[in-house]
Amino acid sequence: MEIDAIKKERERWLEWKNIKPLRQLLEQLPCYKAELVLGDVVKLEGELEESKKEAIKEAAWQMRPWRKGPFDLFGIYIDSEWKSFVKYNLLEPHFDLEGKDVADVGCNNGYYMFRFLSQNPKSITGFDPSPLFKTQFDLINRFAQTDITYELLGVEHLPYYPKQFDTIFCLGVIYHRSDPIAMLKGLKKALKKGGEIFLDTFFIDGEEPIALCPEPTYSKIKNVHFVPTIAALHNWAKKAGFEGFEILATSKTTPQEQRRTEWILGESLEDFLDPNDPSKTIEGYEAPKRLYVRLKERL
């Protein structure tokens, strides 16, 4: 697989008719290094004229929907659909990124990558094939001016990427893959010896190693292929060559974490659940619950 050729082709995605106007808005903004304040809200701080703040707000508004966050850009609060700090704060006690090469697969607009900076990793590389999310990242990084690398690539490209990683985060991706074992094998190839993967997925209750194959949607999401039990995910990991399988947490998705705001377009969690029984999705499946695990390769 010619990664350089794929990267070159995907750079042209930024010229798509729905993306190009956003890139033009981006290039018209001022460019200077602001103070990056890292916490539950990722903030940019610095002195800006009101007219420039308005230009930033208009650009960010045109880049909707903002799924991950929240962000505060010079006092402009981007109230994202997901309160991403809930997941980040759940995982943070379990990882140490000091001096490590770190990847975030399905990195969206980079919220987690910005948060990773607080642990002083050697490098951070994000992978996401969405030109919209890359444009949102570029808006933040225009002022944060970090050394984070953002690749318009997917999880399928990691085995061929010319770099391996100590720690890989793959959050909310595996259920979108039609062959989850192949995905895990690919991630393993991208790990350095002794590396680790932090992964989360929807899961269903049950002791048997089975998976739900929802049709046509799961929680109104079209491309959910498999929702495993914990035992099924464990077996997938073993088949992919992982020896270590550590359950870090399980959680139920609630409106305190995911909800509709003015910064998204369309529906959110409250629209995905049965209005008469919020323990079920609109399709009648178990309501979304998440499983967080750490995978270690077999040494």
PDB file of C-alpha atoms in Angstrom, residues 19-187:
ATOM      1  CA  ILE A  19     -14.957  21.831   2.505  1.00  0.00           C
ATOM      2  CA  LYS A  20     -13.190  24.384   0.325  1.00  0.00           C
ATOM      3  CA  PRO A  21     -15.233  27.367   1.612  1.00  0.00           C
ATOM      4  CA  LEU A  22     -14.332  26.347   5.176  1.00  0.00           C
ATOM      5  CA  ARG A  23     -10.642  26.191   4.262  1.00  0.00           C
ATOM      6  CA  GLN A  24     -10.945  29.669   2.766  1.00  0.00           C
ATOM      7  CA  LEU A  25     -12.525  30.983   5.970  1.00  0.00           C
ATOM      8  CA  LEU A  26      -9.685  29.358   7.889  1.00  0.00           C
ATOM      9  CA  GLU A  27      -6.984  30.985   5.790  1.00  0.00           C
ATOM     10  CA  GLN A  28      -8.540  34.428   6.275  1.00  0.00           C
ATOM     11  CA  LEU A  29      -8.171  34.233  10.053  1.00  0.00           C
ATOM     12  CA  PRO A  30      -5.271  35.784  11.955  1.00  0.00           C
ATOM     13  CA  CYS A  31      -2.443  33.408  12.732  1.00  0.00           C
ATOM     14  CA  TYR A  32      -0.477  33.755  15.951  1.00  0.00           C
ATOM     15  CA  LYS A  33       0.487  31.579  18.899  1.00  0.00           C
ATOM     16  CA  ALA A  34      -2.027  31.750  21.719  1.00  0.00           C
ATOM     17  CA  GLU A  35      -1.808  30.258  25.184  1.00  0.00           C
ATOM     18  CA  LEU A  36      -3.207  26.730  25.188  1.00  0.00           C
ATOM     19  CA  VAL A  37      -4.893  25.883  28.490  1.00  0.00           C
ATOM     20  CA  LEU A  38      -5.611  22.181  28.939  1.00  0.00           C
ATOM     21  CA  GLY A  39      -8.459  20.982  31.117  1.00  0.00           C
ATOM     22  CA  ASP A  40     -11.969  19.630  30.662  1.00  0.00           C
ATOM     23  CA  VAL A  41     -12.430  22.583  28.319  1.00  0.00           C
ATOM     24  CA  VAL A  42      -9.539  23.022  25.879  1.00  0.00           C
ATOM     25  CA  LYS A  43      -8.967  26.779  25.816  1.00  0.00           C
ATOM     26  CA  LEU A  44      -7.127  29.268  23.660  1.00  0.00           C
ATOM     27  CA  GLU A  45      -6.324  32.491  25.495  1.00  0.00           C
ATOM     28  CA  GLY A  46      -4.883  35.754  24.243  1.00  0.00           C
ATOM     29  CA  GLU A  47      -5.740  39.319  23.303  1.00  0.00           C
ATOM     30  CA  LEU A  48      -7.771  39.653  20.109  1.00  0.00           C
ATOM     31  CA  GLU A  49      -9.806  42.460  18.604  1.00  0.00           C
ATOM     32  CA  GLU A  50     -13.547  41.875  18.656  1.00  0.00           C
ATOM     33  CA  SER A  51     -13.704  41.810  14.862  1.00  0.00           C
ATOM     34  CA  LYS A  52     -11.177  38.964  14.778  1.00  0.00           C
ATOM     35  CA  LYS A  53     -13.081  37.074  17.453  1.00  0.00           C
ATOM     36  CA  GLU A  54     -16.230  37.417  15.378  1.00  0.00           C
ATOM     37  CA  ALA A  55     -14.395  36.034  12.358  1.00  0.00           C
ATOM     38  CA  ILE A  56     -13.225  33.035  14.394  1.00  0.00           C
ATOM     39  CA  LYS A  57     -16.732  32.446  15.729  1.00  0.00           C
ATOM     40  CA  GLU A  58     -18.211  32.596  12.223  1.00  0.00           C
ATOM     41  CA  ALA A  59     -15.614  30.142  10.903  1.00  0.00           C
ATOM     42  CA  ALA A  60     -16.231  27.725  13.776  1.00  0.00           C
ATOM     43  CA  TRP A  61     -20.000  28.056  13.324  1.00  0.00           C
ATOM     44  CA  GLN A  62     -19.727  27.183   9.637  1.00  0.00           C
ATOM     45  CA  MET A  63     -17.666  24.091  10.588  1.00  0.00           C
ATOM     46  CA  ARG A  64     -20.556  22.471  12.453  1.00  0.00           C
ATOM     47  CA  PRO A  65     -21.201  19.795  13.605  1.00  0.00           C
ATOM     48  CA  TRP A  66     -18.708  19.788  16.475  1.00  0.00           C
ATOM     49  CA  ARG A  67     -18.869  16.273  17.903  1.00  0.00           C
ATOM     50  CA  LYS A  68     -15.937  16.305  20.352  1.00  0.00           C
ATOM     51  CA  GLY A  69     -15.006  18.985  22.838  1.00  0.00           C
ATOM     52  CA  PRO A  70     -15.746  21.369  24.441  1.00  0.00           C
ATOM     53  CA  PHE A  71     -13.451  24.169  23.308  1.00  0.00           C
ATOM     54  CA  ASP A  72     -13.167  27.801  24.296  1.00  0.00           C
ATOM     55  CA  LEU A  73     -11.586  29.967  21.602  1.00  0.00           C
ATOM     56  CA  PHE A  74     -10.771  33.373  23.079  1.00  0.00           C
ATOM     57  CA  GLY A  75     -14.060  33.358  24.981  1.00  0.00           C
ATOM     58  CA  ILE A  76     -16.071  31.679  22.211  1.00  0.00           C
ATOM     59  CA  TYR A  77     -17.505  28.553  23.815  1.00  0.00           C
ATOM     60  CA  ILE A  78     -18.005  25.598  21.466  1.00  0.00           C
ATOM     61  CA  ASP A  79     -20.497  23.367  23.262  1.00  0.00           C
ATOM     62  CA  SER A  80     -19.844  20.102  21.444  1.00  0.00           C
ATOM     63  CA  GLU A  81     -22.292  17.200  21.255  1.00  0.00           C
ATOM     64  CA  TRP A  82     -20.053  15.033  23.442  1.00  0.00           C
ATOM     65  CA  LYS A  83     -18.574  16.144  26.741  1.00  0.00           C
ATOM     66  CA  SER A  84     -15.383  14.366  25.792  1.00  0.00           C
ATOM     67  CA  PHE A  85     -13.743  15.015  29.139  1.00  0.00           C
ATOM     68  CA  VAL A  86     -15.988  12.323  30.640  1.00  0.00           C
ATOM     69  CA  LYS A  87     -14.214   9.636  28.603  1.00  0.00           C
ATOM     70  CA  TYR A  88     -10.803  11.293  28.889  1.00  0.00           C
ATOM     71  CA  ASN A  89     -11.001  11.592  32.669  1.00  0.00           C
ATOM     72  CA  LEU A  90     -12.102   7.967  32.920  1.00  0.00           C
ATOM     73  CA  LEU A  91      -9.059   6.769  30.963  1.00  0.00           C
ATOM     74  CA  GLU A  92      -6.377   9.201  32.155  1.00  0.00           C
ATOM     75  CA  PRO A  93      -5.524   7.362  35.411  1.00  0.00           C
ATOM     76  CA  HIS A  94      -4.593   4.315  33.323  1.00  0.00           C
ATOM     77  CA  PHE A  95      -2.021   5.786  30.933  1.00  0.00           C
ATOM     78  CA  ASP A  96       1.367   7.451  31.078  1.00  0.00           C
ATOM     79  CA  LEU A  97       2.462   9.071  27.808  1.00  0.00           C
ATOM     80  CA  GLU A  98       5.682  10.706  28.977  1.00  0.00           C
ATOM     81  CA  GLY A  99       8.279  10.418  26.187  1.00  0.00           C
ATOM     82  CA  LYS A 100       6.126   8.063  24.111  1.00  0.00           C
ATOM     83  CA  ASP A 101       5.020   7.982  20.478  1.00  0.00           C
ATOM     84  CA  VAL A 102       1.226   8.150  20.656  1.00  0.00           C
ATOM     85  CA  ALA A 103      -1.479   7.599  18.039  1.00  0.00           C
ATOM     86  CA  ASP A 104      -5.164   8.509  18.204  1.00  0.00           C
ATOM     87  CA  VAL A 105      -7.134   6.508  15.639  1.00  0.00           C
ATOM     88  CA  GLY A 106     -10.447   8.141  14.789  1.00  0.00           C
ATOM     89  CA  CYS A 107      -9.155  11.353  16.343  1.00  0.00           C
ATOM     90  CA  ASN A 108     -12.045  13.549  15.147  1.00  0.00           C
ATOM     91  CA  ASN A 109     -11.124  17.215  15.744  1.00  0.00           C
ATOM     92  CA  GLY A 110      -8.205  16.398  18.031  1.00  0.00           C
ATOM     93  CA  TYR A 111      -9.724  17.046  21.459  1.00  0.00           C
ATOM     94  CA  TYR A 112      -7.993  14.040  23.031  1.00  0.00           C
ATOM     95  CA  MET A 113      -4.704  14.805  21.273  1.00  0.00           C
ATOM     96  CA  PHE A 114      -4.633  18.302  22.708  1.00  0.00           C
ATOM     97  CA  ARG A 115      -5.310  16.820  26.142  1.00  0.00           C
ATOM     98  CA  PHE A 116      -2.447  14.326  25.668  1.00  0.00           C
ATOM     99  CA  LEU A 117      -0.006  17.245  25.475  1.00  0.00           C
ATOM    100  CA  SER A 118      -0.222  17.636  29.248  1.00  0.00           C
ATOM    101  CA  GLN A 119       1.697  14.351  29.646  1.00  0.00           C
ATOM    102  CA  ASN A 120       4.629  15.402  27.437  1.00  0.00           C
ATOM    103  CA  PRO A 121       4.650  12.592  24.875  1.00  0.00           C
ATOM    104  CA  LYS A 122       7.466  12.357  22.346  1.00  0.00           C
ATOM    105  CA  SER A 123       5.006  12.651  19.450  1.00  0.00           C
ATOM    106  CA  ILE A 124       1.267  12.600  18.760  1.00  0.00           C
ATOM    107  CA  THR A 125      -0.226  11.433  15.470  1.00  0.00           C
ATOM    108  CA  GLY A 126      -3.937  11.514  14.706  1.00  0.00           C
ATOM    109  CA  PHE A 127      -5.682   9.411  12.072  1.00  0.00           C
ATOM    110  CA  ASP A 128      -9.101  10.350  10.706  1.00  0.00           C
ATOM    111  CA  PRO A 129     -10.290  10.424   7.082  1.00  0.00           C
ATOM    112  CA  SER A 130     -12.745  13.299   7.608  1.00  0.00           C
ATOM    113  CA  PRO A 131     -11.725  16.581   5.928  1.00  0.00           C
ATOM    114  CA  LEU A 132     -14.287  18.412   8.082  1.00  0.00           C
ATOM    115  CA  PHE A 133     -12.756  17.181  11.324  1.00  0.00           C
ATOM    116  CA  LYS A 134      -9.270  17.985  10.045  1.00  0.00           C
ATOM    117  CA  THR A 135     -10.450  21.503   9.276  1.00  0.00           C
ATOM    118  CA  GLN A 136     -11.770  21.853  12.832  1.00  0.00           C
ATOM    119  CA  PHE A 137      -8.400  20.626  14.125  1.00  0.00           C
ATOM    120  CA  ASP A 138      -6.590  23.096  11.872  1.00  0.00           C
ATOM    121  CA  LEU A 139      -8.710  25.927  13.284  1.00  0.00           C
ATOM    122  CA  ILE A 140      -7.595  25.109  16.836  1.00  0.00           C
ATOM    123  CA  ASN A 141      -4.017  24.393  15.857  1.00  0.00           C
ATOM    124  CA  ARG A 142      -3.757  27.646  13.892  1.00  0.00           C
ATOM    125  CA  PHE A 143      -3.499  29.298  17.291  1.00  0.00           C
ATOM    126  CA  ALA A 144      -2.263  26.441  19.497  1.00  0.00           C
ATOM    127  CA  GLN A 145       0.604  25.782  17.033  1.00  0.00           C
ATOM    128  CA  THR A 146       1.438  22.335  18.398  1.00  0.00           C
ATOM    129  CA  ASP A 147       3.592  19.668  16.751  1.00  0.00           C
ATOM    130  CA  ILE A 148       0.663  17.249  16.492  1.00  0.00           C
ATOM    131  CA  THR A 149       0.493  15.433  13.134  1.00  0.00           C
ATOM    132  CA  TYR A 150      -2.975  14.903  11.631  1.00  0.00           C
ATOM    133  CA  GLU A 151      -3.286  12.298   8.874  1.00  0.00           C
ATOM    134  CA  LEU A 152      -6.345  11.952   6.644  1.00  0.00           C
ATOM    135  CA  LEU A 153      -6.012   8.191   6.983  1.00  0.00           C
ATOM    136  CA  GLY A 154      -8.090   5.435   8.544  1.00  0.00           C
ATOM    137  CA  VAL A 155      -7.384   2.520  10.848  1.00  0.00           C
ATOM    138  CA  GLU A 156      -6.806   0.305   7.807  1.00  0.00           C
ATOM    139  CA  HIS A 157      -3.683   2.312   6.937  1.00  0.00           C
ATOM    140  CA  LEU A 158      -1.845   1.908  10.249  1.00  0.00           C
ATOM    141  CA  PRO A 159      -0.047  -1.359   9.367  1.00  0.00           C
ATOM    142  CA  TYR A 160       1.558   0.434   6.415  1.00  0.00           C
ATOM    143  CA  TYR A 161       2.316   3.722   8.132  1.00  0.00           C
ATOM    144  CA  PRO A 162       6.069   4.407   8.355  1.00  0.00           C
ATOM    145  CA  LYS A 163       6.054   4.702  12.132  1.00  0.00           C
ATOM    146  CA  GLN A 164       5.153   2.516  15.071  1.00  0.00           C
ATOM    147  CA  PHE A 165       3.692   3.654  18.363  1.00  0.00           C
ATOM    148  CA  ASP A 166       4.090   2.949  22.059  1.00  0.00           C
ATOM    149  CA  THR A 167       0.449   3.734  22.801  1.00  0.00           C
ATOM    150  CA  ILE A 168      -2.538   3.699  20.461  1.00  0.00           C
ATOM    151  CA  PHE A 169      -5.968   5.038  21.361  1.00  0.00           C
ATOM    152  CA  CYS A 170      -8.778   3.601  19.260  1.00  0.00           C
ATOM    153  CA  LEU A 171     -11.984   4.946  20.737  1.00  0.00           C
ATOM    154  CA  GLY A 172     -15.366   4.319  19.164  1.00  0.00           C
ATOM    155  CA  VAL A 173     -14.047   2.732  15.969  1.00  0.00           C
ATOM    156  CA  ILE A 174     -14.176  -1.063  16.144  1.00  0.00           C
ATOM    157  CA  TYR A 175     -17.954  -1.398  15.810  1.00  0.00           C
ATOM    158  CA  HIS A 176     -17.734   0.483  12.498  1.00  0.00           C
ATOM    159  CA  ARG A 177     -15.473  -2.221  11.009  1.00  0.00           C
ATOM    160  CA  SER A 178     -16.917  -5.236   9.220  1.00  0.00           C
ATOM    161  CA  ASP A 179     -13.912  -7.354  10.257  1.00  0.00           C
ATOM    162  CA  PRO A 180     -13.008  -6.381  13.841  1.00  0.00           C
ATOM    163  CA  ILE A 181     -10.358  -9.095  14.207  1.00  0.00           C
ATOM    164  CA  ALA A 182      -8.544  -7.843  11.090  1.00  0.00           C
ATOM    165  CA  MET A 183      -8.706  -4.323  12.536  1.00  0.00           C
ATOM    166  CA  LEU A 184      -7.118  -5.473  15.784  1.00  0.00           C
ATOM    167  CA  LYS A 185      -4.392  -7.319  13.884  1.00  0.00           C
ATOM    168  CA  GLY A 186      -3.663  -4.123  11.950  1.00  0.00           C
ATOM    169  CA  LEU A 187      -3.402  -2.089  15.133  1.00  0.00           C
TER     170      LEU A 187
END
